[in-house]
Coordinates of C-alpha atoms (C1' of nucleotides) in Angstrom, one line a residue:
Chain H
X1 CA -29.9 -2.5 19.5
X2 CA -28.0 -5.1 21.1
X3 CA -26.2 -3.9 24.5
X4 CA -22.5 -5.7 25.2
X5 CA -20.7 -5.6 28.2
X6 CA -16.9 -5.3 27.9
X7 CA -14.5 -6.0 31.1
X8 CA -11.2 -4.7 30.5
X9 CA -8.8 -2.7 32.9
X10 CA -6.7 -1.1 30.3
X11 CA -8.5 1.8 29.7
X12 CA -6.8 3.1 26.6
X13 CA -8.1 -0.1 24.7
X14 CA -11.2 -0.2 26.8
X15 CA -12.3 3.4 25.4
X16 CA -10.6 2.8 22.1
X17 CA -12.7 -0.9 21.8
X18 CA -15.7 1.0 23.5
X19 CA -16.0 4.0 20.8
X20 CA -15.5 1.3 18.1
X21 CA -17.8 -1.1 18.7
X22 CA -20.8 1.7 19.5
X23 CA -19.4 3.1 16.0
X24 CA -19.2 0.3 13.8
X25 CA -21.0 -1.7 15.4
X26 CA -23.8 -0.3 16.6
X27 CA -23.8 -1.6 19.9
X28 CA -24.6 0.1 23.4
X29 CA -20.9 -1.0 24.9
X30 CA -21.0 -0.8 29.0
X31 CA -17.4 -0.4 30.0
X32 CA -16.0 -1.8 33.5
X33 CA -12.7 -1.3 34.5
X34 CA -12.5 -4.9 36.4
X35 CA -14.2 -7.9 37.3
X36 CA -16.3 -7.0 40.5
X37 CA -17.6 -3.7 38.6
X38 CA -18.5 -6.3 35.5
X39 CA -20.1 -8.5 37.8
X40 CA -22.2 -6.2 39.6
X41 CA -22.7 -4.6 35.7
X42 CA -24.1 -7.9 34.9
X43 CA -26.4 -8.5 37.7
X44 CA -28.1 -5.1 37.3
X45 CA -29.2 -4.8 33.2
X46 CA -29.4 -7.4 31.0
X47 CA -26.5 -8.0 28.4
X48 CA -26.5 -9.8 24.9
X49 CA -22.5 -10.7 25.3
X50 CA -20.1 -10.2 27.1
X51 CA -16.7 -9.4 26.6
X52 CA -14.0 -9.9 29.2
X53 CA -10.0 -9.5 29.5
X54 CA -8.6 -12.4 31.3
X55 CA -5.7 -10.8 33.1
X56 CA -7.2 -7.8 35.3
X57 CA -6.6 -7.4 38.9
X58 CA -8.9 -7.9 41.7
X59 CA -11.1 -10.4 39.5
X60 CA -9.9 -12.3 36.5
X61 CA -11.6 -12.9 33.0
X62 CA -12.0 -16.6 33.8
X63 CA -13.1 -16.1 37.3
X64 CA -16.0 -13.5 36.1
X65 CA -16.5 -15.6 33.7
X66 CA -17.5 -18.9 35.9
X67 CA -19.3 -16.9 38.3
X68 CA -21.5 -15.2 35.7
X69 CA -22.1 -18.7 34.1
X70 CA -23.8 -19.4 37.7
X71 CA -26.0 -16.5 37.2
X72 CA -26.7 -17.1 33.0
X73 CA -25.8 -20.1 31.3
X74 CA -26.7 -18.8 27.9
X75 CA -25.1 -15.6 27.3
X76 CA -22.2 -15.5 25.1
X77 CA -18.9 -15.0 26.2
X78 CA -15.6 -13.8 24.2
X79 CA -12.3 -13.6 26.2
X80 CA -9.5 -11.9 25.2
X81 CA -6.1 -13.5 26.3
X82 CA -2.4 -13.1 26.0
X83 CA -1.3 -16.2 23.5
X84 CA -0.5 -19.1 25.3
X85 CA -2.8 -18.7 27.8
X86 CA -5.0 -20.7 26.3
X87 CA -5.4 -24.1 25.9
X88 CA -6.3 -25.6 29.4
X89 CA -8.3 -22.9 30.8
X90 CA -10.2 -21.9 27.5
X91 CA -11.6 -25.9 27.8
X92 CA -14.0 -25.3 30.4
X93 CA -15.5 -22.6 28.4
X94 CA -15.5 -23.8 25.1
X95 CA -18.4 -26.5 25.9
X96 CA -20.5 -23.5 26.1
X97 CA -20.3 -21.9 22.9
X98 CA -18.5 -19.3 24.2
X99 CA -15.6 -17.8 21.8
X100 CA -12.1 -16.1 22.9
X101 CA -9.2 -14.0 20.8
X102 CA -5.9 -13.4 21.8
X103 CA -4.5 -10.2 22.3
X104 CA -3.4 -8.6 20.3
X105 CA -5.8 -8.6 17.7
X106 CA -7.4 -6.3 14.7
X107 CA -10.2 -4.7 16.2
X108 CA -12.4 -6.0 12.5
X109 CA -11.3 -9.6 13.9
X110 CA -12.7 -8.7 17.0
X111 CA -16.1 -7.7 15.3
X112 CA -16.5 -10.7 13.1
X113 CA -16.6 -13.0 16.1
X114 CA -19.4 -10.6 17.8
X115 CA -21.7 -10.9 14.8
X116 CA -20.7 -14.7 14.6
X117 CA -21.8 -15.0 18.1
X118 CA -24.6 -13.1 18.3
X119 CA -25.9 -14.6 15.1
X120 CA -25.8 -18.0 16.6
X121 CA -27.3 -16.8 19.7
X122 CA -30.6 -15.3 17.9
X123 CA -30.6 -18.2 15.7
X124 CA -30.9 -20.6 18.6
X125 CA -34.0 -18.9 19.4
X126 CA -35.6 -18.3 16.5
X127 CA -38.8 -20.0 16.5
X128 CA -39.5 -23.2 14.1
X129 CA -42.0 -21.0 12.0
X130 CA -39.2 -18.3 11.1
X131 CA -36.5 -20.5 10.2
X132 CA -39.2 -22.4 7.0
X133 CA -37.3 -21.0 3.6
X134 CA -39.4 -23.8 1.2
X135 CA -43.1 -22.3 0.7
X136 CA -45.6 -23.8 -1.1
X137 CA -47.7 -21.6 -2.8
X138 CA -50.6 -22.9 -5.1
X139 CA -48.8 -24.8 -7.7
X140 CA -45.7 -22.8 -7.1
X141 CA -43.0 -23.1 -4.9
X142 CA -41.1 -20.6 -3.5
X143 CA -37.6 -21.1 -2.2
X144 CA -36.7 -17.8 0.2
X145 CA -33.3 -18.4 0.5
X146 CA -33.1 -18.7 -3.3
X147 CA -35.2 -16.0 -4.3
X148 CA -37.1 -18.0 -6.2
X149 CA -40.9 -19.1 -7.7
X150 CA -40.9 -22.2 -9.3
X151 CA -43.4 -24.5 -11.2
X152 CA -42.6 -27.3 -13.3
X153 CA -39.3 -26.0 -15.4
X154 CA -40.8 -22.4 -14.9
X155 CA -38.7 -20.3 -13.1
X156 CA -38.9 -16.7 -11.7
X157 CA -36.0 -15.0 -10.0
X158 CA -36.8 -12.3 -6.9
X159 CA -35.0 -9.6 -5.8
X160 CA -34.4 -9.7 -2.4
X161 CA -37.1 -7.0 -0.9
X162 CA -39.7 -9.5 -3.1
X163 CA -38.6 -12.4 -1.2
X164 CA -38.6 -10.6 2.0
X165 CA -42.3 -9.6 1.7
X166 CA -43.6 -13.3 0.2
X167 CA -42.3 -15.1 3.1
X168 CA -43.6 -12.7 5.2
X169 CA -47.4 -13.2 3.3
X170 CA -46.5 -17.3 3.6
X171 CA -45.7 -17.0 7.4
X172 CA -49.1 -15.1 7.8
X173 CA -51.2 -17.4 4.8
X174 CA -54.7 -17.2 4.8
X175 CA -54.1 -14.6 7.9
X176 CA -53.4 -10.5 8.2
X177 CA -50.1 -9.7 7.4
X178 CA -50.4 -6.0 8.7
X179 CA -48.9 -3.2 6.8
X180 CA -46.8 -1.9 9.9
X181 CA -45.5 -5.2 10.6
X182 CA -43.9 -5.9 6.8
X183 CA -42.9 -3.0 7.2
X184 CA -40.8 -2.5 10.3
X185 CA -39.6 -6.0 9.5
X186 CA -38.4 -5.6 5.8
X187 CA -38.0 -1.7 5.8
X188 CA -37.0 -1.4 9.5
X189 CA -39.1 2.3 9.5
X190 CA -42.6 2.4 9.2
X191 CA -43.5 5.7 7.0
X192 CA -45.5 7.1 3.8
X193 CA -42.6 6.5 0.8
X194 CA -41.6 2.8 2.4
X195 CA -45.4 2.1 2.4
X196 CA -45.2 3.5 -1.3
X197 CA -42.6 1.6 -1.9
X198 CA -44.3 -1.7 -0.7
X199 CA -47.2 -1.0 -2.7
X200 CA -45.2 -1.1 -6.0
X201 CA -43.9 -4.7 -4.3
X202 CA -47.4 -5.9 -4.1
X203 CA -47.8 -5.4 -7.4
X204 CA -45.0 -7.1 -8.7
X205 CA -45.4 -10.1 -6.5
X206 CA -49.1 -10.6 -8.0
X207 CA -47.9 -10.2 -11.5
X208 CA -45.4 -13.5 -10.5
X209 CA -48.4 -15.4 -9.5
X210 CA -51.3 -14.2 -11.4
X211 CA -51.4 -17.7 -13.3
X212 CA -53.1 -19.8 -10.7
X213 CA -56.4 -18.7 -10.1
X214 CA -56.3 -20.1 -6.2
X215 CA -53.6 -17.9 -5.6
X216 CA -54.6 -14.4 -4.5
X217 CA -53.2 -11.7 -2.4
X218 CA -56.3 -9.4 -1.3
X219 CA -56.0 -6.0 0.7
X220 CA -57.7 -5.6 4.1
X221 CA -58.5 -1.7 3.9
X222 CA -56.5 0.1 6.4
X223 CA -54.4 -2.8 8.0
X224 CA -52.9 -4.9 5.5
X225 CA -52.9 -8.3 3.1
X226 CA -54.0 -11.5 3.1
X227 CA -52.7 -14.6 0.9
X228 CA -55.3 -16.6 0.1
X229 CA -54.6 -19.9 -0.9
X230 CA -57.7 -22.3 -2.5
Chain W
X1 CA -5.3 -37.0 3.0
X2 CA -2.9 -34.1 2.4
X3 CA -0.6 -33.4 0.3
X4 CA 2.8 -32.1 0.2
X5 CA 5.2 -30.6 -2.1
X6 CA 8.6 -31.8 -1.8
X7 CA 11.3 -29.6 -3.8
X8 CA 14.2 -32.0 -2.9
X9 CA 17.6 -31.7 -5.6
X10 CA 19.3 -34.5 -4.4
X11 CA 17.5 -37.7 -5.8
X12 CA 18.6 -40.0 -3.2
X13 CA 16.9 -38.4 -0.2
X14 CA 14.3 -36.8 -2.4
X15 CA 12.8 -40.2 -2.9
X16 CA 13.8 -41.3 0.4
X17 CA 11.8 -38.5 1.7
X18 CA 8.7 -39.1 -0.6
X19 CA 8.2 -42.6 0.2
X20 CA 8.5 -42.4 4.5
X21 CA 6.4 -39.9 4.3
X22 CA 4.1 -41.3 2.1
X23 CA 4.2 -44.7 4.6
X24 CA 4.8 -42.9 8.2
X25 CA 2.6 -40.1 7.5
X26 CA 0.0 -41.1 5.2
X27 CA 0.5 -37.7 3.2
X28 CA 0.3 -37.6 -1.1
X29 CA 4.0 -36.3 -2.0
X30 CA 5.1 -34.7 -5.2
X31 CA 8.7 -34.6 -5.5
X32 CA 10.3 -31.6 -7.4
X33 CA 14.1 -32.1 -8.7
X34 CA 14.6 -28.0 -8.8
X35 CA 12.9 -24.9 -7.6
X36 CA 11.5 -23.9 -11.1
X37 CA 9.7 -26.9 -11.5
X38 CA 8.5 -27.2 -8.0
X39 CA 6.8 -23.4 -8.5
X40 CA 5.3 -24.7 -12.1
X41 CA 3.9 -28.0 -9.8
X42 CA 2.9 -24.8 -7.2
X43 CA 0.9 -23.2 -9.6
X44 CA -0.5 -26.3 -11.0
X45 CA -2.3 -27.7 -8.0
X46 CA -3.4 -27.1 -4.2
X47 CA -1.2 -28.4 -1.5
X48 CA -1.4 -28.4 2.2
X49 CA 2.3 -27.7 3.1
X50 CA 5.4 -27.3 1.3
X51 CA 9.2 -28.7 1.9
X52 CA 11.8 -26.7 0.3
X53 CA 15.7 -27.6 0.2
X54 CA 17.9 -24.4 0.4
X55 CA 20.4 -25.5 -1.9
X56 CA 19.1 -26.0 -5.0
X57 CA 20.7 -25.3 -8.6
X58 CA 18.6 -23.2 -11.0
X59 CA 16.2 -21.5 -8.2
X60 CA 17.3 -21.9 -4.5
X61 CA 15.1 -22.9 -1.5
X62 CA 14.5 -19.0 -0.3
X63 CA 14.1 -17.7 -3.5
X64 CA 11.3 -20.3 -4.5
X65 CA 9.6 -19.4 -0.8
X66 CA 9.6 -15.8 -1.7
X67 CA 8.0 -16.2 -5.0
X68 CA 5.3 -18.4 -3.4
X69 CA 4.7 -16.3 -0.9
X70 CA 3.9 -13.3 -3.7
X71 CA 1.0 -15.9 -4.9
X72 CA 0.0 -17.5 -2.0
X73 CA 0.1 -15.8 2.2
X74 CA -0.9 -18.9 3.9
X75 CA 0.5 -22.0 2.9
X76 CA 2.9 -23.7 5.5
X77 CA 6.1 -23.7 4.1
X78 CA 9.8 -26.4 5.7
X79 CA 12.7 -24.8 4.7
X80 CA 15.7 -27.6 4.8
X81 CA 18.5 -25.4 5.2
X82 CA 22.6 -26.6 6.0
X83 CA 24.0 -25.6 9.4
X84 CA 24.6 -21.9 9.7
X85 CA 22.9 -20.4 7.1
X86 CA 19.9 -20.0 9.0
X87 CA 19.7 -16.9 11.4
X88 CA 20.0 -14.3 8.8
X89 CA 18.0 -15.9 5.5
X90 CA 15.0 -17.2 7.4
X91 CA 13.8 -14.6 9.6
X92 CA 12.4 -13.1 6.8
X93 CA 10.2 -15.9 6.3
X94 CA 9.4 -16.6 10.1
X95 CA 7.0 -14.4 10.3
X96 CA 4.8 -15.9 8.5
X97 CA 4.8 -19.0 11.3
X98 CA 7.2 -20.8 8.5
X99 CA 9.9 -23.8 9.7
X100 CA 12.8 -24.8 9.1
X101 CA 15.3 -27.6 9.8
X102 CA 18.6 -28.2 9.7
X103 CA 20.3 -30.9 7.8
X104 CA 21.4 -33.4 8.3
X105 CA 17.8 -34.4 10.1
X106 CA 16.3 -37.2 11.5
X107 CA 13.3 -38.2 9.3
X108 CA 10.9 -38.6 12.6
X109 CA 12.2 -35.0 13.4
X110 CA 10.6 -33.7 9.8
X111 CA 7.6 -35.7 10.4
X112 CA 6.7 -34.0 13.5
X113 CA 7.1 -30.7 12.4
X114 CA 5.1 -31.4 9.6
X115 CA 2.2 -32.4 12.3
X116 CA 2.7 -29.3 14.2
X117 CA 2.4 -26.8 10.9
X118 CA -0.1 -28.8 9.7
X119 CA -2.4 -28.5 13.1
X120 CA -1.5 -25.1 13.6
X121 CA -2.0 -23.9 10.2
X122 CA -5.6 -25.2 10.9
X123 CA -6.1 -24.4 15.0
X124 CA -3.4 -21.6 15.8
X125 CA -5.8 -19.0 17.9
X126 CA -9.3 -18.8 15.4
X127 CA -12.7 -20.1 16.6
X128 CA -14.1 -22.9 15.7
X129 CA -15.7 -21.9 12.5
X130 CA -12.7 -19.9 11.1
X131 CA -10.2 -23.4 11.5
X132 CA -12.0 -24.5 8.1
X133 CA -9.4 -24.5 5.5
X134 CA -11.2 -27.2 2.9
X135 CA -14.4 -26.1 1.3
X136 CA -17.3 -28.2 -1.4
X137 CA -19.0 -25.8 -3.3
X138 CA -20.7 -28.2 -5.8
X139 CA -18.8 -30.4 -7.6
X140 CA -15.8 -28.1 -6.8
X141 CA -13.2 -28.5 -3.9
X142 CA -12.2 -25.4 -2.6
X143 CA -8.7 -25.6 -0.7
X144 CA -8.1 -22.1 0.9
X145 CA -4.4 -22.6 2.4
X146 CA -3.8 -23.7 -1.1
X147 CA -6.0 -20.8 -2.6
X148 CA -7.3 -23.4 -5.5
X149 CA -10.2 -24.5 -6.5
X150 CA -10.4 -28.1 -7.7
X151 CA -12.9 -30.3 -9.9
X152 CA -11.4 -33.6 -10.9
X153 CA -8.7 -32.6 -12.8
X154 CA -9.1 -29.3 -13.2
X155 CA -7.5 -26.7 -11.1
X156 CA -8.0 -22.9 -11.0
X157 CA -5.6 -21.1 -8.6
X158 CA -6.5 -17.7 -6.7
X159 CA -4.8 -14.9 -6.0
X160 CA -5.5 -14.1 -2.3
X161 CA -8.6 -11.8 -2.2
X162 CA -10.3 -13.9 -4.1
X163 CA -9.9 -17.2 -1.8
X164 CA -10.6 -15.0 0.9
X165 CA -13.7 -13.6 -0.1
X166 CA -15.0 -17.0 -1.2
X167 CA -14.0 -18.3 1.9
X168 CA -15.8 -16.2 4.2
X169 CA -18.8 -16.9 1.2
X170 CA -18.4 -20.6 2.0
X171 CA -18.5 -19.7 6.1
X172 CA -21.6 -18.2 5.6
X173 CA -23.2 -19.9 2.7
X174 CA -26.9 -19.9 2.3
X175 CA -26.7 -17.5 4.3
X176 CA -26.2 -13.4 4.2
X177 CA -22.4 -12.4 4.0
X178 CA -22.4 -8.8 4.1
X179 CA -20.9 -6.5 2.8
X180 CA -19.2 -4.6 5.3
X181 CA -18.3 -8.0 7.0
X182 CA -16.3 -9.0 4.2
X183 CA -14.9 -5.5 3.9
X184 CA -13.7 -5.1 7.4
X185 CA -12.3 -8.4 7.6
X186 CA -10.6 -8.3 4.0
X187 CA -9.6 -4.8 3.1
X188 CA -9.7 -3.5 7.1
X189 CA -11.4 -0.7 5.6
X190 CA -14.7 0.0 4.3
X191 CA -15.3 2.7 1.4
X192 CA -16.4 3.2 -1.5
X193 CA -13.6 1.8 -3.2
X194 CA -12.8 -0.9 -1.3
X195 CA -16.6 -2.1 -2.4
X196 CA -16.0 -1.7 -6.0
X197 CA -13.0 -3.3 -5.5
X198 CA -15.1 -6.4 -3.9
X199 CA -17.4 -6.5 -7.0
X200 CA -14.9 -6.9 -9.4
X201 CA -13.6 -9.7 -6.9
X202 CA -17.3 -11.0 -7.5
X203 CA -17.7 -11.1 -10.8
X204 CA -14.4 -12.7 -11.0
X205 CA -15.3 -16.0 -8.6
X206 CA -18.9 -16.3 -10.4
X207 CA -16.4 -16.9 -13.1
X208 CA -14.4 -19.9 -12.0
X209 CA -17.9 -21.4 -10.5
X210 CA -20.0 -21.1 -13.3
X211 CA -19.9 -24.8 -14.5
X212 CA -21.9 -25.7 -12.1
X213 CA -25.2 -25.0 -12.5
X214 CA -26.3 -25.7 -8.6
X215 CA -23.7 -23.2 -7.3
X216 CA -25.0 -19.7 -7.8
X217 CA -23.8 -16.1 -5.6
X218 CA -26.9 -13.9 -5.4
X219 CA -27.0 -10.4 -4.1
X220 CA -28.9 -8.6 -1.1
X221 CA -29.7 -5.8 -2.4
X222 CA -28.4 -3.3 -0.1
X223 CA -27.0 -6.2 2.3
X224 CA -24.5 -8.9 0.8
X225 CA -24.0 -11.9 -0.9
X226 CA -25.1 -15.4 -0.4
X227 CA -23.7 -18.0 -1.6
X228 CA -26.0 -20.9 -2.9
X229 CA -25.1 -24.1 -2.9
X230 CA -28.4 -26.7 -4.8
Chain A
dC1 C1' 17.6 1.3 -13.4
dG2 C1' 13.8 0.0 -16.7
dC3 C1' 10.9 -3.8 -18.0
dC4 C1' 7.7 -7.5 -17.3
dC5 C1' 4.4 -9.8 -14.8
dG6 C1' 0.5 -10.7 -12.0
dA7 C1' -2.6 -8.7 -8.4
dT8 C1' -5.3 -5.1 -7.3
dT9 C1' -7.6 -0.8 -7.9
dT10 C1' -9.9 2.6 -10.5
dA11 C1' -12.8 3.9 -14.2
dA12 C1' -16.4 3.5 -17.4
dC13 C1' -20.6 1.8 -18.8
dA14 C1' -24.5 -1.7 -18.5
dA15 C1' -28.0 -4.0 -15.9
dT16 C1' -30.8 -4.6 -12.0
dT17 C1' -33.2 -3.2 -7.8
dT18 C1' -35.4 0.1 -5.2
dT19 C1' -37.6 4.5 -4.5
dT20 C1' -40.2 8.3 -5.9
dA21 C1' -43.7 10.3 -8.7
dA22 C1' -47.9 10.4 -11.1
dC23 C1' -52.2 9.1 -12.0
dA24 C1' -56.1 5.7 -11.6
dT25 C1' -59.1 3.2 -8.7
dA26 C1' -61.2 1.6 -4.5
dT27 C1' -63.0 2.0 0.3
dC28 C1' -64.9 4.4 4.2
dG29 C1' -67.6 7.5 7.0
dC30 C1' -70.9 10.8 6.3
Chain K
dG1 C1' -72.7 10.7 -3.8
dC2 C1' -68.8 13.3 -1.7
dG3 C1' -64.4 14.1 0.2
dA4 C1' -60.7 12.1 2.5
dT5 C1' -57.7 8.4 2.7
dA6 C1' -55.9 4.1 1.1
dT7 C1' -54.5 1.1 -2.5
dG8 C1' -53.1 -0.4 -7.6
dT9 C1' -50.4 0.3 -11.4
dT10 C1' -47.0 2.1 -14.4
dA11 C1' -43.1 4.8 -15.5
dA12 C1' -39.1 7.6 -14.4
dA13 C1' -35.3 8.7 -11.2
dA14 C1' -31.9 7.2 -8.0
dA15 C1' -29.1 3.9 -6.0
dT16 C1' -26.8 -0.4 -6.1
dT17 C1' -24.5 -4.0 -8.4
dG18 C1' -22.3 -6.5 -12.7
dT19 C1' -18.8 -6.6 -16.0
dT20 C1' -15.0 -5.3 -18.6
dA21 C1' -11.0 -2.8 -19.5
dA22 C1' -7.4 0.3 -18.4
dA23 C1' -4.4 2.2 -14.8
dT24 C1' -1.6 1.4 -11.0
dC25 C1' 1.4 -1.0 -7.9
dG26 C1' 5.1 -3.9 -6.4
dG27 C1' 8.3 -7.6 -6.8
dG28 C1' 11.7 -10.1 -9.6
dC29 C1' 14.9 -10.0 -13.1
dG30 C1' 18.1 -8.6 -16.7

DNA sequence: CGCCCGATTTAACAATTTTTAACATATCGC
DNA sequence: GCGATATGTTAAAAATTGTTAAATCGGGCG
């Protein structure tokens, strides 16, 4: 669960965006009433973004702001300013990746640009290995993004829990992909019906490759499958 | 290059009009003698910005605005209105972050307020990512201030939910858009019937894209949509 | 006002995807 | 081999999505 810190010294909208966001958004929301409680917030847990109001006594937005950017350069940053406000302070921040909204705004608006955010902060990240979509299976090829196993003008569509569960068996090729791990990672919850459920995936997925003989998915009793390939 | 639609009764100026700012400002213009046949040019094809004179025989400046505005929220609309008649008859349009000018006008005046609708139209407060107005999707152009799709010479206009859903499609093509994203941001509210709504919305834009054969929508089961584009 | 029109929503039904259930088969420790 | 557990396969049930048509809504116009 990602954990956001928001800096605002209204507290009617701080609450208000506070309930929201753990609501809808299904974030842990730390609310600080200014910028020296935000900044010693920030120095004591670890945040995935921050959200700061630019006009608050004792400490502004942009002043938190520069001094947390000391401290992190990474994390991402939304500010929420009156309109006009803008345009030459915003500058220095908008190198960084950093986003900002001005006030007011629909709380959805407000939303969209966390996910957008956040998004482009995991993807940043991700490892070389998890962003591959293009798999190359035997004589098939397998387009994860797609949903699709292809060879020569044969074509078969996947649904989307198939897809999820071949790339996880091509990331793992010719290695263990355990049970528990397709399983937090496509089903998010590790129990007896998902497991079921997975099973019935299996089968489908060898069905869609069952014509190349040096294609095989085998079982590892008790921890999980292996794609063989050759 | 943009284009403009000039609705301009009087010929004299109207061509006047057409060629400066086809020189100065490097825009495409269509020039429309009366308001009925500037809404049939409207419907016809996608434009960036509109100037409409007030006084018009047969359909009036306001009243053409008014109309457009039932098909289309976001294109930038110039009223060019006499002294005096202003205060009244445009504030209904104003909020919509329309212009207007008085005649008799200085053509550099026009010019630059063209600019400034035209950048703010595509900067005003929104991140980065959100400023995108002008879409390819395959062989089709997708204009969202105009809410039309484009291929060649054929033109298929949207009503607004559907260039807003395919827009935030386009934001996050290849990739998941889900749905309570697209919810939230288009409908503000998500519910059952909001998401029915949204399918039919679906089905409709698979419609206008099915030509080509490299552009393809694809569910997540359970998540979204993704857009596929090759 | 009543009518028309297009945009959107609601409803109905079809198709697809996922889950659950049922039963068959395999593997493991003993 | 035997019982317990794990896996393979198929089919039915449940949930989600696709599509079409009808109902509703709201603005313009006579």
């Amino acid at each position: 669960m990602k954990k956001i810190l928001l800096v605002e010294d209204d507290p009617n909208l701080g609450l208000l965006l506070q309930d929201y966001l753990q609501l809808k958004g299904k974030f842990e929301v730390v609310l600080c009433k200014d910028g020296e409680e935000g900044l010693r917030a920030f120095t004591k847990q670890p945040f995935d973004l921050l959200i700061l109001d630019v006009m608050m006594p004792r400490k502004d937005g942009f002043t938190l702001g520069k001094e947390i950017r000391k401290i992190n350069e990474h994390v991402p940053i939304i500010f929420a300013t009156a309109k006009g406000m803008i345009e030459d302070k915003t500058q220095a921040f908008n190198l960084g990746g950093d986003d900002y909204i001005t006030k007011p705004f629909r709380i959805e608006e407000l939303l969209l640009r966390i996910n957008a955010l956040l998004k482009r902060a995991s993807s940043a990240d991700k490892s070389e290995e998890e962003k591959q979509t293009h798999f190359k299976i035997g004589r098939y090829d397998f387009d994860y993004t797609a949903q699709m196993i292809s060879a020569g003008d044969f074509h078969q569509k996947l649904s989307t829990k198939e897809a999820e569960l071949l790339r996880l068996l091509c990331l793992r090729k010719n290695e263990v992909l355990t049970r528990e791990e397709a399983l937090l990672n496509i089903w998010h919850d590790d129990n007896y019906f998902n497991g079921r459920s997975m099973d019935v995936f299996l089968s489908k997925i060898r069905k869609y490759l069952k014509d190349d003989q040096n294609v095989e998915i085998i079982n590892v009793h008790g921890r999980g499958y292996k794609l063989l390939i050759n």
